[in-house]
PDB file of C-alpha atoms in Angstrom:
ATOM      1  CA  MET A 242      82.390  -2.506 -54.145  1.00 85.00           C
ATOM      2  CA  CYS A 243      84.217  -5.422 -55.122  1.00 85.00           C
ATOM      3  CA  VAL A 244      80.652  -7.385 -54.734  1.00 87.00           C
ATOM      4  CA  GLU A 245      79.430  -4.512 -56.949  1.00 87.00           C
ATOM      5  CA  ALA A 246      81.870  -5.016 -59.589  1.00 87.00           C
ATOM      6  CA  THR A 247      81.930  -8.696 -60.229  1.00 88.00           C
ATOM      7  CA  PHE A 248      78.230  -8.961 -60.554  1.00 88.00           C
ATOM      8  CA  ASP A 249      78.505  -5.191 -62.725  1.00 88.00           C
ATOM      9  CA  PHE A 250      81.565  -7.521 -65.089  1.00 89.00           C
ATOM     10  CA  ILE A 251      78.781 -10.191 -65.926  1.00 88.00           C
ATOM     11  CA  ARG A 252      76.929  -7.481 -67.038  1.00 88.00           C
ATOM     12  CA  TYR A 253      77.882  -6.430 -69.618  1.00 88.00           C
ATOM     13  CA  HIS A 254      79.789  -9.215 -70.422  1.00 87.00           C
ATOM     14  CA  GLY A 255      77.624 -12.096 -69.227  1.00 87.00           C
ATOM     15  CA  GLY A 256      76.841 -13.785 -73.573  1.00 89.00           C
ATOM     16  CA  VAL A 257      80.483 -13.942 -73.348  1.00 91.00           C
ATOM     17  CA  TRP A 258      80.765 -15.751 -69.877  1.00 92.00           C
ATOM     18  CA  LEU A 259      77.596 -18.205 -70.983  1.00 91.00           C
ATOM     19  CA  ARG A 260      79.238 -18.851 -74.277  1.00 92.00           C
ATOM     20  CA  LEU A 261      83.211 -19.496 -73.075  1.00 92.00           C
ATOM     21  CA  GLY A 262      82.196 -20.815 -69.902  1.00 92.00           C
ATOM     22  CA  ALA A 263      79.604 -23.549 -71.789  1.00 93.00           C
ATOM     23  CA  ILE A 264      82.751 -25.172 -73.786  1.00 93.00           C
ATOM     24  CA  LEU A 265      84.845 -25.760 -71.344  1.00 92.00           C
ATOM     25  CA  LEU A 266      82.452 -26.978 -67.999  1.00 93.00           C
ATOM     26  CA  LEU A 267      79.565 -28.472 -70.239  1.00 93.00           C
ATOM     27  CA  PRO A 268      82.123 -31.076 -70.964  1.00 93.00           C
ATOM     28  CA  VAL A 269      82.928 -32.004 -67.250  1.00 93.00           C
ATOM     29  CA  CYS A 270      79.538 -31.792 -65.810  1.00 91.00           C
ATOM     30  CA  VAL A 271      78.806 -34.674 -68.149  1.00 90.00           C
ATOM     31  CA  LEU A 272      81.291 -36.515 -67.239  1.00 89.00           C
ATOM     32  CA  LEU A 273      80.365 -36.200 -63.185  1.00 87.00           C
ATOM     33  CA  SER A 274      76.720 -36.488 -64.152  1.00 83.00           C
ATOM     34  CA  LEU A 275      77.779 -40.164 -65.638  1.00 82.00           C
ATOM     35  CA  HIS A 276      80.385 -40.948 -63.173  1.00 78.00           C
ATOM     36  CA  VAL A 277      78.115 -40.493 -60.222  1.00 73.00           C
ATOM     37  CA  PHE A 278      75.206 -41.967 -61.884  1.00 70.00           C
ATOM     38  CA  VAL A 279      76.514 -45.314 -63.760  1.00 66.00           C
ATOM     39  CA  LEU A 280      79.164 -46.345 -60.791  1.00 59.00           C
ATOM     40  CA  ASP A 281      78.397 -45.060 -57.681  1.00 51.00           C
ATOM     41  CA  ASN A 282      74.640 -46.813 -59.221  1.00 52.00           C
ATOM     42  CA  GLU A 283      76.224 -48.938 -60.764  1.00 50.00           C
ATOM     43  CA  VAL A 284      73.554 -49.837 -63.746  1.00 46.00           C
ATOM     44  CA  PHE A 285      72.258 -46.750 -64.876  1.00 47.00           C
ATOM     45  CA  ALA A 286      69.247 -47.833 -66.578  1.00 44.00           C
ATOM     46  CA  ASN A 287      67.220 -51.265 -64.578  1.00 45.00           C
ATOM     47  CA  ASP A 288      68.738 -50.708 -60.881  1.00 45.00           C
ATOM     48  CA  VAL A 289      65.269 -49.384 -58.713  1.00 43.00           C
ATOM     49  CA  SER A 290      67.295 -48.330 -55.800  1.00 43.00           C
ATOM     50  CA  TRP A 291      68.831 -45.821 -57.888  1.00 45.00           C
ATOM     51  CA  ASP A 292      70.366 -42.468 -56.011  1.00 48.00           C
ATOM     52  CA  SER A 293      69.530 -39.621 -57.365  1.00 47.00           C
ATOM     53  CA  GLY A 294      71.796 -37.196 -55.423  1.00 53.00           C
ATOM     54  CA  LEU A 295      74.905 -35.017 -56.939  1.00 58.00           C
ATOM     55  CA  PHE A 296      77.513 -36.325 -55.630  1.00 57.00           C
ATOM     56  CA  TRP A 297      79.769 -39.501 -54.471  1.00 54.00           C
ATOM     57  CA  SER A 298      77.514 -41.098 -51.879  1.00 51.00           C
ATOM     58  CA  ASP A 299      80.527 -42.863 -50.245  1.00 53.00           C
ATOM     59  CA  THR A 300      83.081 -41.678 -48.212  1.00 54.00           C
ATOM     60  CA  ASP A 301      86.004 -43.463 -50.283  1.00 57.00           C
ATOM     61  CA  ARG A 302      85.548 -41.094 -53.006  1.00 63.00           C
ATOM     62  CA  PRO A 303      86.713 -42.557 -55.956  1.00 70.00           C
ATOM     63  CA  LEU A 304      90.820 -41.059 -58.081  1.00 76.00           C
ATOM     64  CA  VAL A 305      87.990 -40.182 -60.834  1.00 79.00           C
ATOM     65  CA  TYR A 306      85.714 -38.802 -59.769  1.00 79.00           C
ATOM     66  CA  CYS A 307      87.937 -35.740 -57.938  1.00 82.00           C
ATOM     67  CA  SER A 308      90.351 -35.109 -60.239  1.00 86.00           C
ATOM     68  CA  LEU A 309      86.824 -33.790 -63.297  1.00 88.00           C
ATOM     69  CA  LEU A 310      86.223 -32.501 -59.081  1.00 88.00           C
ATOM     70  CA  ALA A 311      89.488 -30.571 -59.798  1.00 89.00           C
ATOM     71  CA  ALA A 312      89.162 -30.129 -63.827  1.00 91.00           C
ATOM     72  CA  GLY A 313      85.886 -28.033 -64.346  1.00 91.00           C
ATOM     73  CA  LEU A 314      87.406 -25.967 -60.562  1.00 91.00           C
ATOM     74  CA  TRP A 315      90.388 -25.492 -63.392  1.00 92.00           C
ATOM     75  CA  GLY A 316      88.012 -24.824 -66.390  1.00 92.00           C
ATOM     76  CA  SER A 317      85.958 -21.862 -63.791  1.00 92.00           C
ATOM     77  CA  LEU A 318      89.783 -20.208 -63.915  1.00 92.00           C
ATOM     78  CA  THR A 319      90.545 -20.699 -67.280  1.00 92.00           C
ATOM     79  CA  LEU A 320      86.776 -18.579 -67.850  1.00 93.00           C
ATOM     80  CA  VAL A 321      87.806 -16.209 -65.217  1.00 92.00           C
ATOM     81  CA  TYR A 322      91.229 -15.046 -66.230  1.00 91.00           C
ATOM     82  CA  THR A 323      90.933 -15.183 -69.436  1.00 90.00           C
ATOM     83  CA  LEU A 324      88.399 -12.512 -69.235  1.00 91.00           C
ATOM     84  CA  VAL A 325      89.430 -10.745 -67.292  1.00 89.00           C
ATOM     85  CA  CYS A 326      93.021 -10.827 -69.155  1.00 87.00           C
ATOM     86  CA  ALA A 327      91.263  -9.956 -72.433  1.00 87.00           C
ATOM     87  CA  ARG A 328      89.504  -7.048 -70.884  1.00 86.00           C
ATOM     88  CA  GLN A 329      92.773  -5.704 -69.492  1.00 81.00           C
ATOM     89  CA  GLU A 330      93.744  -5.152 -73.359  1.00 81.00           C
ATOM     90  CA  GLU A 331      90.206  -4.079 -74.062  1.00 79.00           C
ATOM     91  CA  ALA A 332      89.829  -7.714 -76.395  1.00 77.00           C
ATOM     92  CA  LEU A 333      86.739  -8.546 -74.440  1.00 80.00           C
ATOM     93  CA  THR A 334      83.771  -8.212 -78.078  1.00 80.00           C
ATOM     94  CA  ASN A 335      80.216 -10.785 -77.815  1.00 79.00           C
ATOM     95  CA  SER A 336      82.702 -13.165 -80.325  1.00 82.00           C
ATOM     96  CA  LEU A 337      85.020 -15.666 -78.840  1.00 83.00           C
ATOM     97  CA  ARG A 338      87.389 -16.185 -81.068  1.00 84.00           C
ATOM     98  CA  PRO A 339      89.149 -13.363 -79.702  1.00 84.00           C
ATOM     99  CA  LEU A 340      89.309 -14.242 -77.353  1.00 87.00           C
ATOM    100  CA  VAL A 341      91.092 -18.182 -78.138  1.00 86.00           C
ATOM    101  CA  PRO A 342      94.598 -16.042 -77.875  1.00 86.00           C
ATOM    102  CA  TYR A 343      94.279 -15.437 -74.105  1.00 86.00           C
ATOM    103  CA  MET A 344      93.354 -18.832 -73.389  1.00 88.00           C
ATOM    104  CA  ARG A 345      96.184 -20.587 -74.242  1.00 86.00           C
ATOM    105  CA  GLN A 346      97.919 -17.745 -72.056  1.00 84.00           C
ATOM    106  CA  VAL A 347      95.986 -18.646 -68.898  1.00 86.00           C
ATOM    107  CA  VAL A 348      95.487 -22.756 -68.702  1.00 87.00           C
ATOM    108  CA  ARG A 349      98.828 -23.220 -67.900  1.00 82.00           C
ATOM    109  CA  ARG A 350      99.115 -20.704 -65.262  1.00 82.00           C
ATOM    110  CA  THR A 351      95.462 -21.374 -63.957  1.00 86.00           C
ATOM    111  CA  LEU A 352      96.985 -25.018 -63.085  1.00 85.00           C
ATOM    112  CA  VAL A 353      98.437 -25.084 -60.210  1.00 82.00           C
ATOM    113  CA  SER A 354      96.288 -22.577 -58.600  1.00 84.00           C
ATOM    114  CA  ALA A 355      93.773 -24.629 -59.445  1.00 86.00           C
ATOM    115  CA  LEU A 356      95.069 -27.828 -57.805  1.00 86.00           C
ATOM    116  CA  MET A 357      96.158 -26.188 -54.858  1.00 85.00           C
ATOM    117  CA  LEU A 358      92.592 -24.141 -54.624  1.00 86.00           C
ATOM    118  CA  PHE A 359      91.064 -28.460 -55.016  1.00 87.00           C
ATOM    119  CA  VAL A 360      93.681 -29.836 -52.692  1.00 85.00           C
ATOM    120  CA  LEU A 361      93.172 -27.354 -49.557  1.00 85.00           C
ATOM    121  CA  LEU A 362      89.109 -27.080 -50.375  1.00 83.00           C
ATOM    122  CA  TRP A 363      89.550 -31.029 -50.343  1.00 81.00           C
ATOM    123  CA  VAL A 364      90.223 -31.206 -47.203  1.00 80.00           C
ATOM    124  CA  LEU A 365      88.954 -29.123 -45.351  1.00 80.00           C
ATOM    125  CA  PHE A 366      85.496 -31.266 -46.806  1.00 75.00           C
ATOM    126  CA  GLY A 367      86.654 -34.195 -45.461  1.00 73.00           C
ATOM    127  CA  LEU A 368      88.088 -32.495 -41.810  1.00 73.00           C
ATOM    128  CA  ARG A 369      85.907 -33.899 -38.649  1.00 72.00           C
ATOM    129  CA  SER A 370      88.090 -31.730 -36.235  1.00 76.00           C
ATOM    130  CA  LEU A 371      85.863 -28.205 -35.953  1.00 80.00           C
ATOM    131  CA  VAL A 372      89.860 -26.313 -35.071  1.00 81.00           C
ATOM    132  CA  MET A 373      91.918 -28.428 -38.157  1.00 82.00           C
ATOM    133  CA  ALA A 374      88.165 -27.049 -40.610  1.00 81.00           C
ATOM    134  CA  ALA A 375      89.123 -22.992 -38.521  1.00 84.00           C
ATOM    135  CA  LEU A 376      92.756 -23.833 -39.576  1.00 84.00           C
ATOM    136  CA  THR A 377      92.371 -24.727 -43.438  1.00 84.00           C
ATOM    137  CA  VAL A 378      89.955 -21.957 -43.460  1.00 84.00           C
ATOM    138  CA  ILE A 379      92.004 -19.612 -42.955  1.00 87.00           C
ATOM    139  CA  LEU A 380      94.488 -20.418 -44.976  1.00 86.00           C
ATOM    140  CA  LEU A 381      91.960 -20.857 -47.831  1.00 86.00           C
ATOM    141  CA  VAL A 382      91.406 -17.559 -47.831  1.00 86.00           C
ATOM    142  CA  PRO A 383      94.180 -15.765 -48.322  1.00 87.00           C
ATOM    143  CA  VAL A 384      95.249 -18.713 -51.105  1.00 87.00           C
ATOM    144  CA  LEU A 385      92.834 -17.576 -52.937  1.00 87.00           C
ATOM    145  CA  LEU A 386      93.816 -14.184 -54.179  1.00 87.00           C
ATOM    146  CA  VAL A 387      97.403 -16.466 -55.708  1.00 85.00           C
ATOM    147  CA  PRO A 388      96.266 -16.017 -59.330  1.00 87.00           C
ATOM    148  CA  PRO A 389      95.698 -12.743 -59.350  1.00 87.00           C
ATOM    149  CA  SER A 390      99.053 -11.804 -58.722  1.00 85.00           C
ATOM    150  CA  TRP A 391     100.851 -15.419 -60.341  1.00 84.00           C
ATOM    151  CA  ILE A 392      97.823 -14.352 -64.022  1.00 83.00           C
ATOM    152  CA  LEU A 393      97.614 -10.701 -63.638  1.00 80.00           C
ATOM    153  CA  GLU A 394     100.911  -9.680 -62.274  1.00 77.00           C
ATOM    154  CA  ARG A 395     103.311 -12.074 -64.776  1.00 71.00           C
ATOM    155  CA  THR A 396     105.767 -12.421 -61.798  1.00 72.00           C
ATOM    156  CA  SER A 397     107.482 -15.744 -60.464  1.00 74.00           C
ATOM    157  CA  ARG A 398     104.998 -17.757 -58.429  1.00 77.00           C
ATOM    158  CA  ALA A 399     107.556 -17.271 -56.092  1.00 80.00           C
ATOM    159  CA  THR A 400     107.521 -13.655 -55.591  1.00 82.00           C
ATOM    160  CA  ALA A 401     103.554 -14.497 -56.272  1.00 80.00           C
ATOM    161  CA  VAL A 402     102.670 -16.350 -52.732  1.00 83.00           C
ATOM    162  CA  SER A 403     104.286 -14.649 -51.109  1.00 85.00           C
ATOM    163  CA  SER A 404     102.679 -11.624 -52.157  1.00 84.00           C
ATOM    164  CA  ALA A 405      99.083 -12.849 -52.174  1.00 83.00           C
ATOM    165  CA  LEU A 406      99.882 -14.858 -48.573  1.00 85.00           C
ATOM    166  CA  ARG A 407     100.780 -11.010 -47.375  1.00 87.00           C
ATOM    167  CA  LEU A 408      97.815  -9.840 -48.952  1.00 87.00           C
ATOM    168  CA  GLY A 409      95.254 -12.106 -48.338  1.00 84.00           C
ATOM    169  CA  PHE A 410      96.031 -11.970 -44.215  1.00 87.00           C
ATOM    170  CA  THR A 411      96.829  -8.380 -44.884  1.00 85.00           C
ATOM    171  CA  SER A 412      92.861  -7.819 -45.265  1.00 85.00           C
ATOM    172  CA  TRP A 413      91.236 -11.577 -44.759  1.00 87.00           C
ATOM    173  CA  PHE A 414      88.264 -10.837 -43.269  1.00 90.00           C
ATOM    174  CA  SER A 415      87.110  -7.547 -46.020  1.00 88.00           C
ATOM    175  CA  LEU A 416      88.619 -11.201 -48.664  1.00 89.00           C
ATOM    176  CA  PHE A 417      86.223 -14.202 -46.821  1.00 90.00           C
ATOM    177  CA  PHE A 418      82.662 -11.223 -46.604  1.00 92.00           C
ATOM    178  CA  VAL A 419      83.344 -10.757 -50.332  1.00 90.00           C
ATOM    179  CA  VAL A 420      83.695 -13.815 -51.191  1.00 90.00           C
ATOM    180  CA  LEU A 421      80.362 -15.083 -48.278  1.00 91.00           C
ATOM    181  CA  ILE A 422      78.664 -12.870 -50.079  1.00 92.00           C
ATOM    182  CA  VAL A 423      79.266 -13.673 -53.489  1.00 90.00           C
ATOM    183  CA  SER A 424      78.449 -17.005 -52.227  1.00 89.00           C
ATOM    184  CA  LEU A 425      75.038 -16.254 -50.779  1.00 91.00           C
ATOM    185  CA  VAL A 426      74.104 -14.623 -53.780  1.00 88.00           C
ATOM    186  CA  GLY A 427      75.582 -17.587 -55.918  1.00 85.00           C
ATOM    187  CA  PHE A 428      73.661 -20.605 -54.332  1.00 87.00           C
ATOM    188  CA  VAL A 429      70.240 -18.243 -54.706  1.00 87.00           C
ATOM    189  CA  ILE A 430      70.732 -18.714 -58.471  1.00 83.00           C
ATOM    190  CA  ILE A 431      72.098 -21.882 -58.172  1.00 82.00           C
ATOM    191  CA  LEU A 432      68.674 -22.750 -56.237  1.00 82.00           C
ATOM    192  CA  VAL A 433      66.513 -20.974 -58.278  1.00 81.00           C
ATOM    193  CA  VAL A 434      68.011 -22.941 -61.994  1.00 75.00           C
ATOM    194  CA  ASP A 435      67.867 -26.244 -60.609  1.00 74.00           C
ATOM    195  CA  VAL A 436      64.504 -26.238 -59.196  1.00 77.00           C
ATOM    196  CA  PRO A 437      63.643 -28.591 -61.841  1.00 72.00           C
ATOM    197  CA  TRP A 438      65.857 -30.463 -60.691  1.00 69.00           C
ATOM    198  CA  ILE A 439      65.266 -30.331 -57.189  1.00 71.00           C
ATOM    199  CA  ALA A 440      61.821 -31.114 -58.160  1.00 74.00           C
ATOM    200  CA  ALA A 441      62.389 -34.513 -60.243  1.00 68.00           C
ATOM    201  CA  GLN A 442      64.130 -35.224 -58.310  1.00 67.00           C
ATOM    202  CA  THR A 443      60.961 -35.337 -55.149  1.00 69.00           C
ATOM    203  CA  VAL A 444      58.767 -36.932 -57.496  1.00 69.00           C
ATOM    204  CA  PHE A 445      61.398 -39.491 -59.421  1.00 65.00           C
ATOM    205  CA  THR A 446      62.533 -40.750 -55.809  1.00 60.00           C
ATOM    206  CA  GLU A 447      59.642 -40.069 -53.415  1.00 60.00           C
ATOM    207  CA  LEU A 448      55.990 -39.860 -55.122  1.00 56.00           C
ATOM    208  CA  ILE A 449      56.217 -42.396 -58.550  1.00 57.00           C
ATOM    209  CA  PRO A 450      56.853 -46.118 -57.348  1.00 53.00           C
ATOM    210  CA  VAL A 451      59.246 -47.395 -58.793  1.00 52.00           C
ATOM    211  CA  ASP A 452      59.786 -50.901 -60.583  1.00 52.00           C
ATOM    212  CA  GLU A 453      61.379 -52.696 -63.564  1.00 49.00           C
ATOM    213  CA  ARG A 454      57.624 -52.845 -65.538  1.00 47.00           C
ATOM    214  CA  ILE A 455      57.648 -49.310 -66.350  1.00 48.00           C
ATOM    215  CA  GLY A 456      60.017 -50.836 -68.532  1.00 46.00           C
ATOM    216  CA  GLY A 457      60.933 -47.434 -70.998  1.00 48.00           C
ATOM    217  CA  GLY A 458      59.214 -44.507 -68.008  1.00 56.00           C
ATOM    218  CA  LEU A 459      62.048 -45.158 -65.927  1.00 62.00           C
ATOM    219  CA  LEU A 460      65.150 -44.966 -68.381  1.00 66.00           C
ATOM    220  CA  PHE A 461      63.059 -41.601 -70.314  1.00 70.00           C
ATOM    221  CA  LEU A 462      61.922 -40.170 -65.399  1.00 70.00           C
ATOM    222  CA  LYS A 463      67.032 -41.566 -65.100  1.00 71.00           C
ATOM    223  CA  SER A 464      67.658 -39.655 -67.736  1.00 75.00           C
ATOM    224  CA  THR A 465      66.089 -36.998 -67.052  1.00 75.00           C
ATOM    225  CA  LEU A 466      66.816 -36.100 -64.044  1.00 76.00           C
ATOM    226  CA  PHE A 467      70.143 -36.556 -65.073  1.00 79.00           C
ATOM    227  CA  LEU A 468      70.269 -33.936 -67.736  1.00 83.00           C
ATOM    228  CA  PHE A 469      69.172 -31.855 -65.191  1.00 80.00           C
ATOM    229  CA  THR A 470      71.687 -33.131 -63.103  1.00 81.00           C
ATOM    230  CA  VAL A 471      74.411 -31.790 -65.643  1.00 87.00           C
ATOM    231  CA  LEU A 472      72.671 -28.474 -65.281  1.00 86.00           C
ATOM    232  CA  ALA A 473      73.203 -28.423 -61.762  1.00 84.00           C
ATOM    233  CA  TYR A 474      76.339 -29.048 -62.307  1.00 88.00           C
ATOM    234  CA  PHE A 475      77.710 -26.447 -64.593  1.00 91.00           C
ATOM    235  CA  CYS A 476      74.930 -24.166 -61.880  1.00 89.00           C
ATOM    236  CA  CYS A 477      77.947 -25.193 -59.061  1.00 89.00           C
ATOM    237  CA  PHE A 478      81.243 -24.077 -61.681  1.00 92.00           C
ATOM    238  CA  MET A 479      79.196 -21.134 -62.951  1.00 92.00           C
ATOM    239  CA  MET A 480      78.734 -20.094 -58.946  1.00 91.00           C
ATOM    240  CA  ALA A 481      82.964 -21.175 -59.043  1.00 91.00           C
ATOM    241  CA  SER A 482      83.426 -18.137 -61.081  1.00 92.00           C
ATOM    242  CA  LEU A 483      81.287 -16.207 -60.091  1.00 92.00           C
ATOM    243  CA  VAL A 484      83.156 -15.988 -56.155  1.00 91.00           C
ATOM    244  CA  LEU A 485      87.171 -16.474 -58.259  1.00 91.00           C
ATOM    245  CA  LEU A 486      86.492 -13.148 -59.920  1.00 92.00           C
ATOM    246  CA  SER A 487      85.270 -11.770 -57.143  1.00 90.00           C
ATOM    247  CA  CYS A 488      88.497 -11.947 -55.510  1.00 90.00           C
ATOM    248  CA  VAL A 489      90.488 -10.916 -58.496  1.00 90.00           C
ATOM    249  CA  PHE A 490      88.924  -7.269 -57.517  1.00 89.00           C
ATOM    250  CA  HIS A 491      89.713  -7.184 -54.501  1.00 89.00           C
ATOM    251  CA  TYR A 492      92.915  -8.141 -55.124  1.00 88.00           C
ATOM    252  CA  GLY A 493      93.042  -4.952 -57.343  1.00 83.00           C
ATOM    253  CA  SER A 494      91.494  -2.674 -54.040  1.00 83.00           C
ATOM    254  CA  VAL A 495      93.787  -4.135 -51.597  1.00 84.00           C
ATOM    255  CA  SER A 496      97.678  -3.532 -53.611  1.00 79.00           C
ATOM    256  CA  GLU A 497      96.489  -0.541 -55.027  1.00 76.00           C
ATOM    257  CA  LYS A 498      95.684   0.691 -51.491  1.00 76.00           C
ATOM    258  CA  VAL A 499      98.857  -1.554 -49.360  1.00 73.00           C
ATOM    259  CA  ASP A 500     101.323  -1.621 -51.757  1.00 63.00           C
ATOM    260  CA  ASP A 501     100.716   1.700 -53.998  1.00 58.00           C
ATOM    261  CA  THR A 502     100.310  -0.046 -57.001  1.00 52.00           C
ATOM    262  CA  SER A 503      96.887  -1.628 -59.225  1.00 49.00           C
ATOM    263  CA  LEU A 504      96.839  -3.497 -61.708  1.00 48.00           C
ATOM    264  CA  GLU A 505      96.982  -2.470 -65.658  1.00 49.00           C
ATOM    265  CA  TYR A 506      94.721  -1.109 -67.070  1.00 46.00           C
ATOM    266  CA  ASP A 507      90.906  -0.832 -65.487  1.00 46.00           C
ATOM    267  CA  ILE A 508      90.564  -3.434 -63.398  1.00 48.00           C
ATOM    268  CA  ASP A 509      90.766  -2.019 -59.927  1.00 49.00           C
ATOM    269  CA  HIS A 510      88.381   0.946 -61.751  1.00 49.00           C
ATOM    270  CA  PHE A 511      85.195  -0.943 -60.688  1.00 47.00           C
ATOM    271  CA  GLU A 512      82.055   1.612 -61.918  1.00 48.00           C
ATOM    272  CA  GLN A 513      84.111   2.079 -65.791  1.00 51.00           C
ATOM    273  CA  LEU A 514      83.458  -1.915 -65.360  1.00 47.00           C
TER     274      LEU A 514
END
């Protein structure tokens, strides 16, 4: 039901989701692409051994790069909870202007949650020990319920964290499979959307013999691949917002079952969304 509710929400409000996502996330995606292309490859226009990967190739990731990733996660959280808060008060329309007050409220409250999630993800992907990675995943899954508890219930931070962890550990397996299913669907969507990026990367790095003699053609190829990489980053952050949205519906369902309460308005009435 949580997975179905997630995609029903996007089906009904997909236009405003994409437009608000473009406003919040595209600037970060452009900066991320520039940072990887220019700094990781040293010379954007003339380096013939250019690395076209999405992510930083070295194990020692710069602070600016990590900060931009955290900003992208913050933007995904802001996108989700702006839409959800507006939907709670029946103010979610195809226009972006009515969403501005909700965005102002959400931006501050999502910052701490974004930093918390980013640190756990950064630790998870940086670990080489399977035991520590497993322990991080066990903690990360319940932490996904902290943002809906903190933002939607409007309680104190300590109460929100304790309530979210209690509900998260109580429903750990169901939450894990909700996140897993939505992530797999999002991964398929990313593959479909990013086919041009994959094709351009393959052609540029494997099939075309690149050297300085092609001059302006080299810059054109790299600029084209740069644009596709911006799109790839954008798709990743938008799919991350889908996962975060599924956690909202899971929280509404679990809080009703465990605590015999529900979020305001129709957040737990999936069929009406």
